[in-house]
Tab-separated table of C-alpha atoms and ligand atoms in Angstrom:
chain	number	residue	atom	x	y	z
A	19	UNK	CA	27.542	26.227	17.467
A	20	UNK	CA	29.044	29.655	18.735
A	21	UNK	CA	27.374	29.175	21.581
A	22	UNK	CA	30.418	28.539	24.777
A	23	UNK	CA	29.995	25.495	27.448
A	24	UNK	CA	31.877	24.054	30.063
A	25	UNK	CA	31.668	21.100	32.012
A	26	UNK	CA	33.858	19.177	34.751
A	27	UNK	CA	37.784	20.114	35.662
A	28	UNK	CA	39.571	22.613	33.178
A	29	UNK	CA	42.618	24.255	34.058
A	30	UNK	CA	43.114	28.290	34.262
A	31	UNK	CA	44.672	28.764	30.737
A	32	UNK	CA	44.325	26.557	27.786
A	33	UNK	CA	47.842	24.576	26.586
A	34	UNK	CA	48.846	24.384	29.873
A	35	UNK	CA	49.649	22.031	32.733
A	36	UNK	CA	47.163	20.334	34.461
A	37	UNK	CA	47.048	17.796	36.930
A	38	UNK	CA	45.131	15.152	38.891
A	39	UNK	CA	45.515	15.042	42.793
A	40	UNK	CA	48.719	12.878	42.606
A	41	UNK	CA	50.449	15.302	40.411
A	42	UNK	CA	49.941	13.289	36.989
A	43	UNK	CA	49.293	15.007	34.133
A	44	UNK	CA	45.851	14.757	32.200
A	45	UNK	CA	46.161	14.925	28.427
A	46	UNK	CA	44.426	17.678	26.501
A	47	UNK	CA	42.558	16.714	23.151
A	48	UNK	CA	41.216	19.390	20.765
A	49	UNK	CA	38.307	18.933	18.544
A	50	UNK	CA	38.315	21.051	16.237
A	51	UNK	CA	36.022	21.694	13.175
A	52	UNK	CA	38.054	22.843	9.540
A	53	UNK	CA	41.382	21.826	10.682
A	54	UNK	CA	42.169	24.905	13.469
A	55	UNK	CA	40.099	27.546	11.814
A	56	UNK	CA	36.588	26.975	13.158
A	57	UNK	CA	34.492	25.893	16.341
A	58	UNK	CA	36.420	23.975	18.443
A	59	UNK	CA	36.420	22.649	22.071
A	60	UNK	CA	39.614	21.445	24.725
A	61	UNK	CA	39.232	17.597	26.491
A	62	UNK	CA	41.297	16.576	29.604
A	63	UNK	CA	41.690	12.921	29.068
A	64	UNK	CA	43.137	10.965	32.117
A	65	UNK	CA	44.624	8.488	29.643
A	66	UNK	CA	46.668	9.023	26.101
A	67	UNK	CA	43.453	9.617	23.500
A	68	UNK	CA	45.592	8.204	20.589
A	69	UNK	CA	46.368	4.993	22.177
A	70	UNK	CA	44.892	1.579	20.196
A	71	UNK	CA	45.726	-1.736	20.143
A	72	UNK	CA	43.923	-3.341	17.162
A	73	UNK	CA	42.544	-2.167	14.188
A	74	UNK	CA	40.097	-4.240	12.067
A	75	UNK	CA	37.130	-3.750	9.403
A	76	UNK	CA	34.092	-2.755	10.201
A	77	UNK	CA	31.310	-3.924	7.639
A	78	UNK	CA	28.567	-0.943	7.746
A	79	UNK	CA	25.189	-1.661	7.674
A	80	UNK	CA	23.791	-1.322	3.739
A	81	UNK	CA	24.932	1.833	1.951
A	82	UNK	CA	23.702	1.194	-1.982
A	83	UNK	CA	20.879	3.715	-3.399
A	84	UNK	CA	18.719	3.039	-6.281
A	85	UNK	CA	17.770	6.123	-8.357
A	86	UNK	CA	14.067	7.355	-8.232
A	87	UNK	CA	13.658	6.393	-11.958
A	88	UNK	CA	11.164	6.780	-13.911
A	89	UNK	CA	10.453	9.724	-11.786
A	90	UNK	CA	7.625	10.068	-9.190
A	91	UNK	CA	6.672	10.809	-5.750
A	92	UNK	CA	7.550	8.447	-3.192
A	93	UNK	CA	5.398	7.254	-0.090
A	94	UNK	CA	7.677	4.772	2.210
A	95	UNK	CA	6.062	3.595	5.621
A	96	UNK	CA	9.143	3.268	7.949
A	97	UNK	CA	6.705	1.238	10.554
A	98	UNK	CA	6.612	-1.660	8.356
A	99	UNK	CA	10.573	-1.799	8.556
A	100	UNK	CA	10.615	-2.824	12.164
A	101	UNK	CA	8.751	-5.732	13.543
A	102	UNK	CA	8.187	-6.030	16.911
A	103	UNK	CA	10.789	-9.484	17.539
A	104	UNK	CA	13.522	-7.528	15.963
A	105	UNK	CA	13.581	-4.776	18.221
A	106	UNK	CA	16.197	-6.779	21.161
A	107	UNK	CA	18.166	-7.658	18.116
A	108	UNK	CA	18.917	-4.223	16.489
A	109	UNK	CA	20.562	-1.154	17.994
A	110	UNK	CA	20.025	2.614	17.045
A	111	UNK	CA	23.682	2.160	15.260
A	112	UNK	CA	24.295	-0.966	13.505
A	113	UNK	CA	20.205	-1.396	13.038
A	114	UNK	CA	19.665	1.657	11.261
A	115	UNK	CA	18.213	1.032	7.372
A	116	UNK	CA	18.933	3.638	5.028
A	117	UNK	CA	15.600	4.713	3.611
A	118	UNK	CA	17.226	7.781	1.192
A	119	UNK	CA	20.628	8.985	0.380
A	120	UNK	CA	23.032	10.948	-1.945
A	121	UNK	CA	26.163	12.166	-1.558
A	122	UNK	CA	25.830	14.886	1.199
A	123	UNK	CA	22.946	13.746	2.886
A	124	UNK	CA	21.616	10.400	4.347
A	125	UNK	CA	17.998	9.680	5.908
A	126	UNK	CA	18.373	6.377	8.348
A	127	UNK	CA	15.502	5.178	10.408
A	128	UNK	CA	15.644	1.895	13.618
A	129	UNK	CA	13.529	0.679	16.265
A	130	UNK	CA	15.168	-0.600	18.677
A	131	UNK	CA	15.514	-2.135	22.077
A	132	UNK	CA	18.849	-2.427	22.707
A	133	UNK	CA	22.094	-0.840	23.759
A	134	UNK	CA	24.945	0.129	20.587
A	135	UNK	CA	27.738	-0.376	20.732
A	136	UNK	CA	30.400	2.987	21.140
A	137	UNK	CA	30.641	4.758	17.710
A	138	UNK	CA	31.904	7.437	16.189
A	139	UNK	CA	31.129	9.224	12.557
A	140	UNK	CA	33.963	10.704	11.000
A	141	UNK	CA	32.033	11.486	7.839
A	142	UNK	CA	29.818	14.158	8.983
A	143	UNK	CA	27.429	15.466	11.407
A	144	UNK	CA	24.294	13.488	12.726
A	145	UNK	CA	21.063	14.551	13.631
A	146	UNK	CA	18.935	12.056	15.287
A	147	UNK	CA	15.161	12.887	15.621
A	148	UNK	CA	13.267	10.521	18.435
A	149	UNK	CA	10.151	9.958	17.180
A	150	UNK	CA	8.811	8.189	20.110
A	151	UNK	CA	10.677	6.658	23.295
A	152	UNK	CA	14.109	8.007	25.090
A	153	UNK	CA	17.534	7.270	25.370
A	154	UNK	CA	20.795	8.053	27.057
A	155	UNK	CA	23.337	9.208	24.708
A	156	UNK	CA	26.736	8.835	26.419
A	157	UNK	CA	29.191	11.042	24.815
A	158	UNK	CA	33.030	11.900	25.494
A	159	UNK	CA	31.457	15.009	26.787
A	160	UNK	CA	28.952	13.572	29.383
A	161	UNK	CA	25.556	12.065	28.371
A	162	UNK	CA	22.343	13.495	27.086
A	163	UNK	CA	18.933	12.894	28.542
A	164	UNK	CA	16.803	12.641	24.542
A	165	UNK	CA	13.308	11.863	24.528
A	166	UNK	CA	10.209	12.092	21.904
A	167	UNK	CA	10.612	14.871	19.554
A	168	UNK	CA	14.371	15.472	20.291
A	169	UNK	CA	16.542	16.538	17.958
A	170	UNK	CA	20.265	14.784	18.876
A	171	UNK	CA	22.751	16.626	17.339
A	172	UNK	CA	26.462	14.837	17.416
A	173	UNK	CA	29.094	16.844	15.636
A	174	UNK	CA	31.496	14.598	13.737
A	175	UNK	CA	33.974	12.429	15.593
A	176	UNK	CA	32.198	12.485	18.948
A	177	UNK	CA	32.540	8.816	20.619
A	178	UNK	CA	28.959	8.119	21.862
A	179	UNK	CA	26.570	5.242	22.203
A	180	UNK	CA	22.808	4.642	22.503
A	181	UNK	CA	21.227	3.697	25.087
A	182	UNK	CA	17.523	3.179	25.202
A	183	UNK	CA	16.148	3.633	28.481
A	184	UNK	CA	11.565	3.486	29.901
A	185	UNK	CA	9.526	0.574	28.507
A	186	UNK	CA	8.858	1.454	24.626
A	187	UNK	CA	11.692	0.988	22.156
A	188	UNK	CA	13.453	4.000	20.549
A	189	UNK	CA	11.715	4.524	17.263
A	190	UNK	CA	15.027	7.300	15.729
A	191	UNK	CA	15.201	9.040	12.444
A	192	UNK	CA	18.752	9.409	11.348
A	193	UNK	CA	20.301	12.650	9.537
A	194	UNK	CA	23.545	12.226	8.294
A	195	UNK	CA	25.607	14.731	6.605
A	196	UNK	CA	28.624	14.869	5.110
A	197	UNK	CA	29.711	17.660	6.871
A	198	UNK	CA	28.632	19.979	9.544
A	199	UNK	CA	25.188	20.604	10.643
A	200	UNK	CA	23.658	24.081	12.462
A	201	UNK	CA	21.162	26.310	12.959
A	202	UNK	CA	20.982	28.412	9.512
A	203	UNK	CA	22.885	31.499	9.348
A	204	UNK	CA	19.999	33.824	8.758
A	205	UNK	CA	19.315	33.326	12.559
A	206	UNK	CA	22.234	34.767	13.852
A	207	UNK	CA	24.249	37.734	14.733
A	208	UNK	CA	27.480	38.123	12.551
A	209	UNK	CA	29.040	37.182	16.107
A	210	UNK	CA	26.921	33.800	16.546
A	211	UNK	CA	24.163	34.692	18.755
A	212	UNK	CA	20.784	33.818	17.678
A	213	UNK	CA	18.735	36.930	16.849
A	214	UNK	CA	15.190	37.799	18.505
A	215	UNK	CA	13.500	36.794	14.937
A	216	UNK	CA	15.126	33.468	15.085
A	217	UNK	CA	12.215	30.344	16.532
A	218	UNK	CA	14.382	28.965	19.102
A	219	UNK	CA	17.559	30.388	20.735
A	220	UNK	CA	20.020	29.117	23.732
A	221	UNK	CA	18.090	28.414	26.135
A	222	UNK	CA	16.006	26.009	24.523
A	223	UNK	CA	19.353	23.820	23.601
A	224	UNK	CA	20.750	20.926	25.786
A	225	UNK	CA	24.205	20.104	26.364
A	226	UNK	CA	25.751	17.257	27.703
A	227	UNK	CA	25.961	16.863	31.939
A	228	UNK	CA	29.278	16.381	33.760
A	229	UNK	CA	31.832	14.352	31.830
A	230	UNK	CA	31.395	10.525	32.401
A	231	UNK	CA	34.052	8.515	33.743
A	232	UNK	CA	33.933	4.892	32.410
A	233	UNK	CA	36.822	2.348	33.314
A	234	UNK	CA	37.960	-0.362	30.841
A	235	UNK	CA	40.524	-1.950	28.965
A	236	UNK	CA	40.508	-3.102	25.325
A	237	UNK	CA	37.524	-0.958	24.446
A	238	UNK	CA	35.821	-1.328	21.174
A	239	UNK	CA	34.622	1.803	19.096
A	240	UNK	CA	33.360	1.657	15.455
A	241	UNK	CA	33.934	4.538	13.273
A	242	UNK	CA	32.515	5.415	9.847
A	243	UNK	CA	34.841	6.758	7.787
A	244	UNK	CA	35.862	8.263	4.530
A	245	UNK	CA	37.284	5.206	2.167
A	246	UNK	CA	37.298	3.268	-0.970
A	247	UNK	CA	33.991	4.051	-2.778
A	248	UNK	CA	32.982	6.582	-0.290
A	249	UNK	CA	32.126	5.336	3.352
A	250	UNK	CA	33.298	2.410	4.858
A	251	UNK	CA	34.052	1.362	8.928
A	252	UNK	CA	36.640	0.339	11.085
A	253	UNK	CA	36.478	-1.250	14.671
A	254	UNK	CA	39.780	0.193	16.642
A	255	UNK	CA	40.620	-0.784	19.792
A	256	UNK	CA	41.169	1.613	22.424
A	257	UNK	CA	43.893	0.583	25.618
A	258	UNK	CA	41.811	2.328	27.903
A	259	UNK	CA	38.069	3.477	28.024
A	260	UNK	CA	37.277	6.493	25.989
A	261	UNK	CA	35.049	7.853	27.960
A	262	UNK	CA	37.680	9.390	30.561
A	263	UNK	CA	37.565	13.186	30.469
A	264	UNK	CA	37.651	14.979	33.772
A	265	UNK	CA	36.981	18.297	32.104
A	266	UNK	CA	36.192	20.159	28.751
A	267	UNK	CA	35.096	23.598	27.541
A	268	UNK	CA	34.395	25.621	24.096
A	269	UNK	CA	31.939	25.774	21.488
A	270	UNK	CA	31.929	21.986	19.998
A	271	UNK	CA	29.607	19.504	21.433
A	272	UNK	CA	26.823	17.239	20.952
A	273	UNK	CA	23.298	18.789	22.559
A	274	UNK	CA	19.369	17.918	21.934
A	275	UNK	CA	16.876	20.373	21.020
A	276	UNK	CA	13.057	19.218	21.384
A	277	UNK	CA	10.800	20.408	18.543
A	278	UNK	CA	8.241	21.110	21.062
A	279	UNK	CA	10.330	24.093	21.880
A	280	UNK	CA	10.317	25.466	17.885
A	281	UNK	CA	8.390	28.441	17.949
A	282	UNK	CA	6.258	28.466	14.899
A	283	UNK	CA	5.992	31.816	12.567
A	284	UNK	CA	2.665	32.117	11.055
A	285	UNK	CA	1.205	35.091	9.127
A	286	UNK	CA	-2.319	35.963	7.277
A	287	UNK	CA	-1.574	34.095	4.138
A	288	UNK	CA	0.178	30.814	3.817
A	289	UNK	CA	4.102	31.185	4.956
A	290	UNK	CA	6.687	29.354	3.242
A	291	UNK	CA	8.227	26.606	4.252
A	292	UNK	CA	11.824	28.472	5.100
A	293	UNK	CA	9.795	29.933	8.057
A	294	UNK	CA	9.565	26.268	9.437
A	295	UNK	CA	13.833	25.829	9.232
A	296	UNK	CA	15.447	24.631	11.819
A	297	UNK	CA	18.759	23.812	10.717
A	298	UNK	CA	21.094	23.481	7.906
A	299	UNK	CA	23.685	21.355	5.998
A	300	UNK	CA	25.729	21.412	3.240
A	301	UNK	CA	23.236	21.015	-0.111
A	302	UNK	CA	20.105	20.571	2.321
A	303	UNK	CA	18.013	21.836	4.957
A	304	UNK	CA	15.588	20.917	8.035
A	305	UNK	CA	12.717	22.147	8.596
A	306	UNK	CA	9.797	21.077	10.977
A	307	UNK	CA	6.205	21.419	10.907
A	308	UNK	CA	4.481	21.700	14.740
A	309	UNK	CA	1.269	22.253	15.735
A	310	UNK	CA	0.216	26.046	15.132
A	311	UNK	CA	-2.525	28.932	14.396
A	312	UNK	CA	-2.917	28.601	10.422
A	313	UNK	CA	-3.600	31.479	8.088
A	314	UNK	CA	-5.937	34.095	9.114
A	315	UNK	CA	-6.702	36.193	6.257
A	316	UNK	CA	-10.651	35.653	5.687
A	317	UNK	CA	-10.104	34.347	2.291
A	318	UNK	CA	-6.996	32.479	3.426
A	319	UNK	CA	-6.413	28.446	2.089
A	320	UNK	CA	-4.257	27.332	5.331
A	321	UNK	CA	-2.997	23.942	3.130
A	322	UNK	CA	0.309	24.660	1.263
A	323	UNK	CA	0.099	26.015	-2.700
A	324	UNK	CA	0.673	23.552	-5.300
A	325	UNK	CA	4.279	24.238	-5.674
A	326	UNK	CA	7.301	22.683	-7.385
A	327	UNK	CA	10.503	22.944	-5.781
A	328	UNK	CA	12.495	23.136	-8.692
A	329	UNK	CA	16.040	23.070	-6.941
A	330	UNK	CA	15.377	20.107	-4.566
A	331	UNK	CA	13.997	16.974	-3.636
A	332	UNK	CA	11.595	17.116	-0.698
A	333	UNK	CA	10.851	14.797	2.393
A	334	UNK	CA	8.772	14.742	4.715
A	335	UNK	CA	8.439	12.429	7.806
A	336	UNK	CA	4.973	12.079	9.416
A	337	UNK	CA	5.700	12.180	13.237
A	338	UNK	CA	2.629	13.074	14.968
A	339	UNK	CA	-0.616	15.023	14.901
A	340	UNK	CA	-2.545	14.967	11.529
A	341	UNK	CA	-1.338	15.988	8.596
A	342	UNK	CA	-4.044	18.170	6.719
A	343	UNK	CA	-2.709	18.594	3.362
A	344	UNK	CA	-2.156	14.589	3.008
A	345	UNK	CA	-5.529	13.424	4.280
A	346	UNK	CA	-6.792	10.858	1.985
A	347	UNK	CA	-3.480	9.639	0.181
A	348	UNK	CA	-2.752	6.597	2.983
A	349	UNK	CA	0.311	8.777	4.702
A	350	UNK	CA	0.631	7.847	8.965
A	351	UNK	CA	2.511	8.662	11.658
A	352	UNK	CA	5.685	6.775	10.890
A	353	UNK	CA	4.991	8.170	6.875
A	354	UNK	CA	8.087	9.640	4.163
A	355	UNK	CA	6.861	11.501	1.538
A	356	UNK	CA	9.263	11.213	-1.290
A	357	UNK	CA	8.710	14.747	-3.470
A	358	UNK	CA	11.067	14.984	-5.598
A	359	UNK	CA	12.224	17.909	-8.329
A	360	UNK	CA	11.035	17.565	-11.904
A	361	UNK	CA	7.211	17.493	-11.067
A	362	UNK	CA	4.676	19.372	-8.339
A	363	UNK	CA	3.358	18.821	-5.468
A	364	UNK	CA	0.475	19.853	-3.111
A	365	UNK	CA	-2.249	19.045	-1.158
A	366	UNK	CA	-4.549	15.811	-1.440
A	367	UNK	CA	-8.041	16.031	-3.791
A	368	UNK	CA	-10.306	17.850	-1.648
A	369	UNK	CA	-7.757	18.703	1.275
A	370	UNK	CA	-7.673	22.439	-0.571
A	371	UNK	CA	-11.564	23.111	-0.333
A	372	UNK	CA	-11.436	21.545	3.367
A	373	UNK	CA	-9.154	23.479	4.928
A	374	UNK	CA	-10.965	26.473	4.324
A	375	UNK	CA	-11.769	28.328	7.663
A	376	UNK	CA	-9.447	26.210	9.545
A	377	UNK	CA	-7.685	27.837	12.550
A	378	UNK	CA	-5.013	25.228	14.157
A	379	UNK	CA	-3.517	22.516	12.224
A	380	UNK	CA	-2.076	19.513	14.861
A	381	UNK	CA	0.891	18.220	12.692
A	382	UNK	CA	4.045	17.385	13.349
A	383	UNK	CA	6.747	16.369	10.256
A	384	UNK	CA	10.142	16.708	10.184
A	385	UNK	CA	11.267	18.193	6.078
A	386	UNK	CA	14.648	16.894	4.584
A	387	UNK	CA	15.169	19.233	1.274
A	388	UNK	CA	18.049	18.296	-0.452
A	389	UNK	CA	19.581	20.583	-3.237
A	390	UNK	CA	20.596	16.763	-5.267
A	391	UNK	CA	18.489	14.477	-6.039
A	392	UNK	CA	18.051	11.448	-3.221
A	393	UNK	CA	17.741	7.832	-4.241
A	394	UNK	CA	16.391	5.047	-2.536
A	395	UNK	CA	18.073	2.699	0.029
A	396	UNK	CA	17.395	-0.878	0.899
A	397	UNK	CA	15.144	0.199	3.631
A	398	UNK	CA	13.206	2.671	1.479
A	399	UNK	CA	12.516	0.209	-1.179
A	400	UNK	CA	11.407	-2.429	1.462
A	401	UNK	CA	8.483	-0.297	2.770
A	402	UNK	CA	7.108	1.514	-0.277
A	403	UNK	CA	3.157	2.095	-0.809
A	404	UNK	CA	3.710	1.851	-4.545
A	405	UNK	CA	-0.247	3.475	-5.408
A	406	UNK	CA	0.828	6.874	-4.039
A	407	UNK	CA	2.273	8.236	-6.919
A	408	UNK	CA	-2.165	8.393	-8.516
A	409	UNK	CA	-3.177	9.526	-5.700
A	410	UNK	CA	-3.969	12.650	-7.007
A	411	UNK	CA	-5.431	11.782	-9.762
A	412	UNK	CA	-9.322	10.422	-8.558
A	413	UNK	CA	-9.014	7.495	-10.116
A	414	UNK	CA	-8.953	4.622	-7.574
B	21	LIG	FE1	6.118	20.551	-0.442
């Protein structure tokens, strides 16, 4: 994220002296991303940042996968995870249910009523995709405003919690990487600016506001970390509140993006889906799907090509409108498809014929392509439509 902010009290010149009105020094904090070498920003901290009193485990909520064995696509229906007298009881941290996962890549969804508590992921990058309700997101930076179809993007590390906020619960679907998330290189300058082709640019991103300034003593934060067997958590205890900077600038910080602002590239004949990417990981991508003009060559077929993505694993989460190409196969808002590598995919019987003369398709889906293959969590298994796999086949 190339792209420079600054919020609250910073002083003249970086590495230097600066002080609150009684002459006390604040502390400075860098965050930076590949040790010193990358995008980085500077934190004034009116208290040591280092400074904990306890240390304890953390159990995290269930991590196991299952492999997608014997082989087939994959319908899960994340709505059925989530009953309405669990939504107090959960939070959009500790509630989340991992629904598919492999080693760079993890899809999480919650519904939730209630407030998490601090947290911090020191195993990657998150994205967190509101499908419906809003939230605060308080951050060591300041807090975010997020809200349906918001993309929440929290770089690793960053101390934040969730707070849901109006009268529906926060329905969130959780991307997290192992490792850094951004907007793919292909959309910008060799200096980080994102290029005229590129479907969204700066001003359609959302940083944090001023930098909070919480008091408290003995404050609890839960971090994921790297560990035995691959992730595990601890709960440290912080002397003071984290949330204490008076000031912060650079290029790392967390900031919402609404897919509503995605400006979709269409053409006569069907595009692929790279057209639709709107950000990238290590060994996957995003993409989104939004409601747009579909082809307009007079003998176009605006549904997708049978296609099979040899390379990945593909998933797609139904998140509003209605999706053309799936019509008839039981996939709703709240829907993952699950199509994985090792077989193709396409459009529903009849779907192909239908969409023939179509102008505007009212969809909106969130893609997760992953370049290994994903298995399936607890939360996956829990909610699968197991007759999915025939649909295609007319033979109900
Ligand atoms: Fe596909």
């Amino acid at each position: 994220m190339a792209h420079y902010r600054r919020a609250g009290d910073v002083p003249p010149k970086r590495h230097t002296q600066h002080r609150d009105g009684a002459e006390r020094l604040y502390f400075e904090e860098l965050m930076g991303e590949e040790g010193f070498s990358s995008d980085s920003s500077l934190l004034y901290h009116r208290e040591i940042p280092s400074a904990i009193v306890d240390s304890r485990p953390w159990e995290i909520p269930e991590a196991v996968t299952t492999p997608n064995h014997p082989l087939k696509p994959r319908h899960l229906k994340l709505h059925e995870l989530f009953p309405k007298e669990t939504w107090d009881e959960t939070d959009a941290v500790t509630g989340r249910r991992l629904v598919l996962g492999n080693a760079d890549v993890r899809l999480s969804y919650v519904v939730t009523s209630g407030d998490s508590p601090l947290y911090r992921n020191a195993t990657g990058d998150e994205i967190v995709y509101v499908e419906s309700g809003a939230a605060t997101v308080e951050t060591v930076f300041g807090a975010l405003e997020a809200k349906e179809g918001d993309y929440v993007v929290v770089p690793t590390s960053t101390t934040h919690r969730w707070l849901p906020t109006g009268g529906e619960p926060l329905r969130a679907y959780v991307v997290e990487a192992t490792g850094h998330i951004a907007p793919p290189k292909r959309y910008l300058s060799r200096f980080g600016q994102f290029l005229e082709n590129a479907p969204y640019c700066e001003r359609d991103l959302r940083g944090p506001g001023n930098p909070l300034q919480m008091e408290g003593s003995d404050v609890d934060v839960l971090v994921k970390h790297r560990g035995p067997g691959g992730v595990t958590g601890t709960r440290l205890t912080y002397a003071r509140h984290p949330f204490d900077v008076v000031g912060w600038d650079g290029c790392l910080y967390p900031y919402a993006f609404s897919v509503h602002d995605f400006e979709p590239i269409t053409g006569r004949v069907h595009q692929p889906p790279p057209v639709h990417q709107v950000f990238e990981g290590h060994n996957f991508v995003v993409c989104n799907f939004v409601p747009r003009k579909v082809d307009y060559h007079p003998l176009s077929i605006p549904v997708p090509y049978y296609h099979s993505n040899v390379d990945s694993d593909e998933v797609m989460f139904y998140c509003g409108g209605d999706y053309e190409a799936r019509k008839g196969s039981g996939i709703g808002q709240g829907s993952v498809s699950v199509h994985p590598g090792g077989l193709a995919h396409g459009p529903q019987p009849g779907a192909y014929e239908r969409s023939i003369g179509a102008e505007f398709f009212d969809e909106l889906a969130v893609m997760v392509d992953t370049f290994r293959p994903l298995e399936l969590g607890e939360g996956g298994l829990a909610c699968e439509d197991p007759g999915y796999a025939w649909t295609w086949a007319r033979r109900s």
